[in-house]
Coordinates of C-alpha atoms and ligand atoms in Angstrom, one line a residue:
M1 CA 21.6 113.8 12.0
T2 CA 18.1 113.1 13.3
I3 CA 17.0 109.9 15.0
R4 CA 13.7 108.5 13.5
A5 CA 11.5 105.7 14.7
V6 CA 11.1 103.7 11.5
V7 CA 8.6 100.9 10.9
R8 CA 10.6 97.6 10.6
G9 CA 7.8 95.1 10.6
V10 CA 4.0 94.7 11.0
G11 CA 1.7 91.8 11.7
H12 CA -1.8 90.9 13.0
Y13 CA -3.9 88.2 14.3
L14 CA -7.7 87.7 14.2
P15 CA -9.6 85.0 16.1
E16 CA -11.0 82.2 13.9
R17 CA -14.7 82.7 14.6
V18 CA -16.4 85.1 12.2
V19 CA -19.8 86.5 13.1
E20 CA -21.8 87.9 10.2
N21 CA -24.4 90.7 10.9
A22 CA -27.3 88.4 10.1
E23 CA -26.4 86.3 13.1
F24 CA -27.7 89.2 15.4
E25 CA -31.1 89.1 13.8
A26 CA -31.9 85.9 15.8
T27 CA -31.4 87.6 19.2
L28 CA -31.8 91.3 18.7
D29 CA -34.3 93.7 17.0
T30 CA -31.7 94.6 14.3
S31 CA -30.9 93.8 10.7
D32 CA -27.9 93.3 8.5
A33 CA -29.2 96.3 6.4
W34 CA -29.3 98.6 9.5
I35 CA -25.8 97.6 10.7
R36 CA -24.3 98.0 7.2
S37 CA -25.9 101.3 6.4
R38 CA -25.3 103.0 9.8
S39 CA -21.8 101.6 10.4
G40 CA -20.3 100.0 7.3
I41 CA -19.7 96.8 9.4
E42 CA -20.5 93.5 7.7
R43 CA -18.8 91.0 10.0
R44 CA -16.4 90.8 12.9
H45 CA -14.1 88.2 14.5
L46 CA -14.8 87.1 18.1
A47 CA -12.4 85.4 20.5
A48 CA -13.1 81.8 21.4
E49 CA -14.0 80.9 25.0
G50 CA -10.8 81.1 27.0
E51 CA -8.9 83.0 24.2
T52 CA -7.4 86.1 25.9
T53 CA -6.1 89.5 24.8
S54 CA -2.5 88.5 25.5
Q55 CA -2.9 85.3 23.3
L56 CA -4.0 87.5 20.4
A57 CA -1.2 90.0 21.1
I58 CA 1.4 87.2 21.1
K59 CA 0.3 85.9 17.7
A60 CA 0.4 89.4 16.2
A61 CA 3.8 90.0 17.8
E62 CA 5.1 86.8 16.2
A63 CA 3.8 87.8 12.8
A64 CA 5.5 91.3 13.1
L65 CA 8.8 89.7 14.1
A66 CA 8.6 87.3 11.1
D67 CA 7.8 90.3 8.8
A68 CA 10.8 92.2 10.2
G69 CA 13.2 89.2 10.1
L70 CA 13.9 89.8 13.9
T71 CA 13.9 87.6 17.0
P72 CA 12.5 88.5 20.4
E73 CA 16.0 89.3 21.7
D74 CA 16.2 92.1 19.2
I75 CA 13.4 94.0 20.9
D76 CA 14.1 96.4 23.8
A77 CA 10.5 97.3 24.8
V78 CA 7.0 96.1 24.4
I79 CA 4.1 98.6 24.7
V80 CA 0.5 97.2 24.5
G81 CA -2.5 99.5 23.9
T82 CA -5.5 97.8 25.5
S83 CA -8.6 98.4 27.6
T84 CA -9.4 94.7 27.9
P85 CA -6.4 93.1 29.7
D86 CA -6.4 89.4 30.7
F87 CA -6.0 90.5 34.3
T88 CA -6.2 93.8 36.3
F89 CA -2.4 93.1 36.6
P90 CA 0.1 92.1 35.4
S91 CA 0.1 94.0 32.2
V92 CA -0.7 92.4 28.9
A93 CA 2.7 93.6 27.7
T94 CA 4.6 91.6 30.3
M95 CA 2.5 88.6 29.4
V96 CA 3.6 89.1 25.7
Q97 CA 7.2 89.4 26.9
A98 CA 6.9 86.0 28.6
G99 CA 5.0 84.5 25.7
L100 CA 7.8 85.4 23.4
N101 CA 10.3 84.1 25.9
M102 CA 12.0 87.5 26.1
R103 CA 14.4 87.9 29.0
N104 CA 15.5 91.4 28.1
G105 CA 13.9 94.9 27.9
F106 CA 10.8 96.3 29.6
A107 CA 7.1 96.1 28.9
F108 CA 4.0 98.1 29.9
D109 CA 0.4 98.8 28.9
V110 CA -1.2 102.0 27.7
Q111 CA -4.9 102.6 28.3
A112 CA -6.5 105.2 26.0
V113 CA -9.4 103.0 24.8
C114 CA -9.8 103.2 21.0
A115 CA -6.9 105.8 20.8
G116 CA -4.7 103.4 22.7
F117 CA -2.5 102.5 19.7
V118 CA -1.9 106.1 18.7
F119 CA -0.9 106.9 22.4
A120 CA 1.3 103.8 22.5
L121 CA 3.0 104.8 19.2
A122 CA 3.7 108.3 20.4
N123 CA 5.2 106.8 23.6
A124 CA 7.4 104.4 21.6
N125 CA 8.5 107.3 19.4
G126 CA 9.5 109.3 22.5
M127 CA 11.5 106.4 23.9
I128 CA 13.4 105.9 20.7
L129 CA 14.1 109.6 20.2
S130 CA 15.3 109.9 23.8
G131 CA 17.6 106.9 23.4
Q132 CA 15.8 104.7 26.0
A133 CA 15.1 101.9 23.4
K134 CA 16.3 101.1 19.9
R135 CA 13.6 98.7 18.9
V136 CA 10.1 98.9 20.3
M137 CA 7.2 96.5 19.7
V138 CA 3.9 98.5 19.7
I139 CA 0.8 96.3 19.9
G140 CA -2.9 97.1 20.0
A141 CA -4.9 94.1 21.3
E142 CA -8.5 93.8 22.5
T143 CA -11.2 91.4 23.4
F144 CA -14.1 93.9 23.5
S145 CA -16.5 91.0 23.2
R146 CA -15.9 90.4 26.9
I147 CA -17.3 93.8 27.9
M148 CA -20.3 93.9 25.5
D149 CA -23.9 93.9 26.8
W150 CA -25.3 91.4 24.3
T151 CA -28.8 92.8 24.8
D152 CA -27.8 96.4 23.8
R153 CA -28.2 96.6 20.0
G154 CA -26.7 100.1 20.0
T155 CA -23.3 98.8 20.9
C156 CA -22.9 95.0 20.7
V157 CA -23.1 94.9 16.9
L158 CA -20.3 97.4 16.5
F159 CA -17.3 95.7 18.1
G160 CA -14.9 92.9 17.4
D161 CA -11.7 91.2 18.7
G162 CA -8.2 91.2 17.3
A163 CA -4.6 92.3 17.6
G164 CA -2.0 94.1 15.5
A165 CA 1.7 94.7 16.1
L166 CA 4.3 97.2 14.7
I167 CA 8.0 97.1 15.3
L168 CA 9.7 100.5 15.4
E169 CA 13.5 100.8 15.0
A170 CA 15.8 103.8 15.6
Q171 CA 17.4 104.8 12.3
D172 CA 19.3 107.9 11.2
G173 CA 17.3 110.5 9.2
T174 CA 18.1 113.9 7.8
G175 CA 15.4 115.8 9.7
S176 CA 13.3 116.4 6.6
T177 CA 9.8 115.1 6.0
E178 CA 11.3 112.9 3.3
D179 CA 12.7 110.7 6.1
R180 CA 11.1 107.4 6.8
G181 CA 9.6 107.0 10.3
I182 CA 7.4 108.9 12.6
L183 CA 7.4 112.6 11.7
A184 CA 4.8 114.1 14.1
T185 CA 2.4 113.2 16.8
D186 CA -0.6 115.0 18.4
L187 CA -2.3 113.7 21.5
N188 CA -5.4 115.1 23.2
S189 CA -7.9 114.2 25.9
D190 CA -10.9 115.8 27.7
G191 CA -12.2 113.9 30.8
R192 CA -15.4 116.0 30.9
Y193 CA -16.8 113.7 28.2
R194 CA -16.6 110.5 30.4
E195 CA -20.3 109.8 30.3
L196 CA -20.4 109.6 26.5
L197 CA -18.4 106.3 26.4
Y198 CA -17.4 104.3 29.4
V199 CA -17.5 100.9 31.1
D200 CA -19.9 100.6 34.1
G201 CA -17.5 98.6 36.2
G202 CA -14.0 98.5 37.5
V203 CA -11.6 97.5 40.3
S204 CA -12.2 100.3 42.7
T205 CA -15.9 101.0 42.0
N206 CA -17.7 97.6 42.0
G207 CA -15.0 95.1 41.5
Q208 CA -16.5 93.9 38.2
S209 CA -15.3 94.3 34.7
G210 CA -18.6 95.9 33.6
H211 CA -20.2 96.6 30.2
L212 CA -19.5 99.2 27.6
R213 CA -22.0 102.1 27.6
M214 CA -22.1 104.6 24.7
Q215 CA -24.1 107.6 23.5
G216 CA -23.3 106.7 19.9
N217 CA -24.6 109.7 18.2
Q218 CA -22.8 112.1 20.6
V219 CA -19.5 110.2 20.2
F220 CA -20.1 110.4 16.4
K221 CA -20.2 114.2 16.4
H222 CA -17.1 114.6 18.5
A223 CA -15.3 111.9 16.4
V224 CA -15.7 113.7 13.0
Q225 CA -14.7 117.1 14.4
K226 CA -11.8 116.0 16.6
L227 CA -10.3 113.4 14.3
A228 CA -10.0 115.9 11.4
E229 CA -8.6 118.5 13.8
T230 CA -5.9 116.2 15.3
A231 CA -4.8 114.9 11.9
H232 CA -4.6 118.5 10.7
H233 CA -2.6 119.6 13.7
A234 CA -0.1 116.6 13.4
L235 CA 0.5 117.4 9.7
E236 CA 0.8 121.1 10.4
K237 CA 3.6 120.5 12.9
V238 CA 5.8 119.4 10.0
G239 CA 4.5 121.7 7.4
L240 CA 2.3 119.1 5.6
S241 CA -1.4 119.0 4.7
G242 CA -4.0 116.5 3.5
G243 CA -2.8 116.9 -0.1
D244 CA 0.6 115.3 0.9
V245 CA -1.0 112.2 2.4
D246 CA -0.8 108.9 0.5
W247 CA -2.9 107.0 3.0
I248 CA -5.2 107.8 6.0
V249 CA -5.2 104.8 8.2
P250 CA -8.0 105.7 10.6
H251 CA -9.4 104.0 13.6
Q252 CA -12.1 101.7 12.2
A253 CA -15.2 102.5 14.2
N254 CA -17.8 103.5 11.6
L255 CA -17.5 104.0 7.8
R256 CA -19.5 107.2 8.0
I257 CA -17.0 108.7 10.5
I258 CA -14.1 107.5 8.3
S259 CA -15.5 109.1 5.2
A260 CA -16.6 112.4 6.9
T261 CA -13.1 112.8 8.4
A262 CA -11.4 112.1 5.1
E263 CA -13.7 114.7 3.4
R264 CA -12.8 117.3 6.0
M265 CA -9.1 116.5 5.4
Q266 CA -9.7 116.8 1.6
V267 CA -8.4 113.3 1.0
P268 CA -10.4 111.1 -1.4
M269 CA -11.6 107.7 -0.1
E270 CA -9.3 105.9 -2.6
R271 CA -6.5 107.0 -0.3
V272 CA -8.1 105.6 2.9
V273 CA -7.4 102.1 4.2
V274 CA -10.8 100.7 5.2
T275 CA -11.1 97.4 7.1
V276 CA -14.2 98.1 9.3
Q277 CA -16.4 96.0 7.1
D278 CA -14.5 92.8 8.1
H279 CA -13.3 93.7 11.6
G280 CA -15.9 95.9 13.2
N281 CA -14.5 98.2 15.9
T282 CA -11.5 96.5 17.5
S283 CA -10.6 99.5 19.6
A284 CA -6.9 99.9 20.1
A285 CA -6.2 97.0 17.7
S286 CA -8.0 98.6 14.7
I287 CA -5.1 100.8 13.4
P288 CA -2.3 98.2 13.6
L289 CA -4.8 95.7 12.0
A290 CA -5.5 98.2 9.2
L291 CA -1.7 98.9 8.7
S292 CA -1.0 95.1 8.4
V293 CA -3.9 94.4 6.1
G294 CA -3.2 97.6 4.1
K295 CA 0.4 96.3 3.6
Q296 CA -0.8 92.8 2.6
R297 CA -3.3 94.2 0.1
G298 CA -0.4 96.1 -1.5
Q299 CA -1.9 99.5 -0.6
I300 CA 0.8 100.8 1.8
K301 CA 4.3 100.8 0.2
P302 CA 7.7 102.0 1.5
G303 CA 8.0 105.8 1.3
D304 CA 4.2 106.4 1.5
L305 CA 3.1 109.2 3.8
L306 CA 0.5 107.9 6.3
V307 CA -1.7 109.6 8.9
T308 CA -3.3 107.5 11.6
E309 CA -6.0 109.0 13.8
A310 CA -8.2 107.6 16.5
I311 CA -10.7 108.7 19.2
G312 CA -12.0 106.7 22.2
G313 CA -13.4 106.7 25.7
G314 CA -12.1 109.5 27.9
L315 CA -12.5 111.2 25.5
A316 CA -9.0 110.6 24.3
W317 CA -7.9 111.3 20.7
G318 CA -4.8 111.8 18.6
A319 CA -2.9 111.3 15.3
V320 CA 0.5 110.2 14.1
V321 CA 2.1 111.2 10.8
L322 CA 4.7 108.7 9.6
R323 CA 6.4 107.8 6.4
W324 CA 6.3 104.0 5.8
Ligands
LIG1 N1 -30.3 97.9 14.9 C1 -31.4 98.7 14.6 N2 -31.6 99.9 15.1 C2 -30.7 100.4 16.0 C3 -29.5 99.7 16.3 C4 -29.3 98.4 15.7 N3 -28.2 97.7 15.9 N4 -28.8 100.4 17.2 C5 -29.5 101.6 17.4 N5 -30.6 101.5 16.7 C6 -31.7 102.5 16.6 C7 -31.7 103.4 17.8 O1 -32.4 102.8 18.9 C8 -32.4 104.6 17.3 O2 -33.8 104.4 17.3 P1 -34.8 105.6 17.7 O3 -34.6 106.6 16.7 O4 -36.1 104.9 17.6 O5 -34.4 106.0 19.1 C9 -32.0 104.7 15.8 O6 -31.4 103.4 15.5 C10 -30.9 105.8 15.6 O7 -29.9 105.7 16.5 P2 -28.6 106.6 16.6 O8 -27.8 106.2 17.7 O9 -29.0 108.0 16.4 O10 -28.0 106.1 15.2 P3 -26.7 106.6 14.5 O11 -27.0 107.0 13.1 O12 -26.0 107.7 15.3 O13 -25.8 105.3 14.4 C11 -23.9 104.4 15.7 C12 -25.4 104.7 15.6 C13 -23.6 103.4 14.6 C14 -23.6 103.8 17.1 C15 -23.1 105.7 15.5 O14 -23.6 106.7 16.3 C16 -21.7 105.6 15.8 O15 -20.9 104.9 15.1 N6 -21.2 106.3 16.8 C17 -19.7 106.3 17.1 C18 -19.2 105.1 17.7 C19 -17.8 105.3 17.9 O16 -17.1 105.7 17.0 N7 -17.2 105.0 19.0 C20 -15.8 105.5 19.1 C21 -14.9 104.7 19.6 S1 -15.4 103.4 20.6 C22 -14.3 103.2 21.9 O17 -13.6 104.1 22.2 C23 -14.4 102.1 22.8

């Protein structure tokens, strides 16, 4: 008998305010046509004044609990992937725990920027396989609008706010790749690339939250190569390849990165869940948002083989293979 971390429920929350590309034309030297053609983004949701990452995360968590038919007491652990916490501490995860009125279990944040959800998912899988938890809520939640430089057209048009949550549950499997649940994970980072994507502020440097700085075209090149590679490695660990994949659920940063990665994996775009047009880049929230929307659209069905892959600041990147 093999223990598997199986998806029991999924949910998401997006802030009410929707900002269309055209709105940026009033304040920046940019256009809807440029943003669409270079990134695939058409609109994004932005958090209201005073609306925080933990508030988005709590709403996504509630939606995932409803989808799973579970109550907060059924959850042993909450892991939140985020780089835009409400406070330096406590963690967003403990704020979610309090917001759900949970008195049990443990909670902590994982910080791997846009790869945060993949890193959190791999962590949750490890905890379930080692018997430390039976049910883990894994959340990606971000308010990147708070760290945008709204005068930098190269970054501020690309990002959005949102949250998605997945509940993983320990179930018995057979050990084959026909099992439902997480089948393989692959995590990577290389701190030498810090200057390509970073925030120019922080607790122990200048005491400010800072603004996101990115060399977009450099990140782009690393993204296409490293995402295809990590997805391939994760699949290879369990003897699978692109041809076995029903859905790639990629980090939603740029449609051109998504399609170039799919091409390298020899997976047609009909088998890729794409939400970047409506959400923009929501960093660690983008994959759970895409999983939830993909399920709602009727794309992702029980038994489907999924690969999620993401890259973010660090650089940090990775992939998870799971059967839904
Ligand atoms: N409107 C109009 N023109 C613009 C805009 C804009 N919003 N932004 C940049 N430009 C201009 C640039 O100034 C440049 O002009 P120049 O040639 O006169 O210097 C030109 O467009 C081309 O710029 P590039 O950066 O080379 O354009 P590129 O085709 O690479 O697209 C983009 C830019 C969309 C940022 C792309 O590089 C990208 O998506 N990169 C990856 C981003 C990413 O995936 N980040 C990963 C994770 S994020 C995280 O971890 C937090």
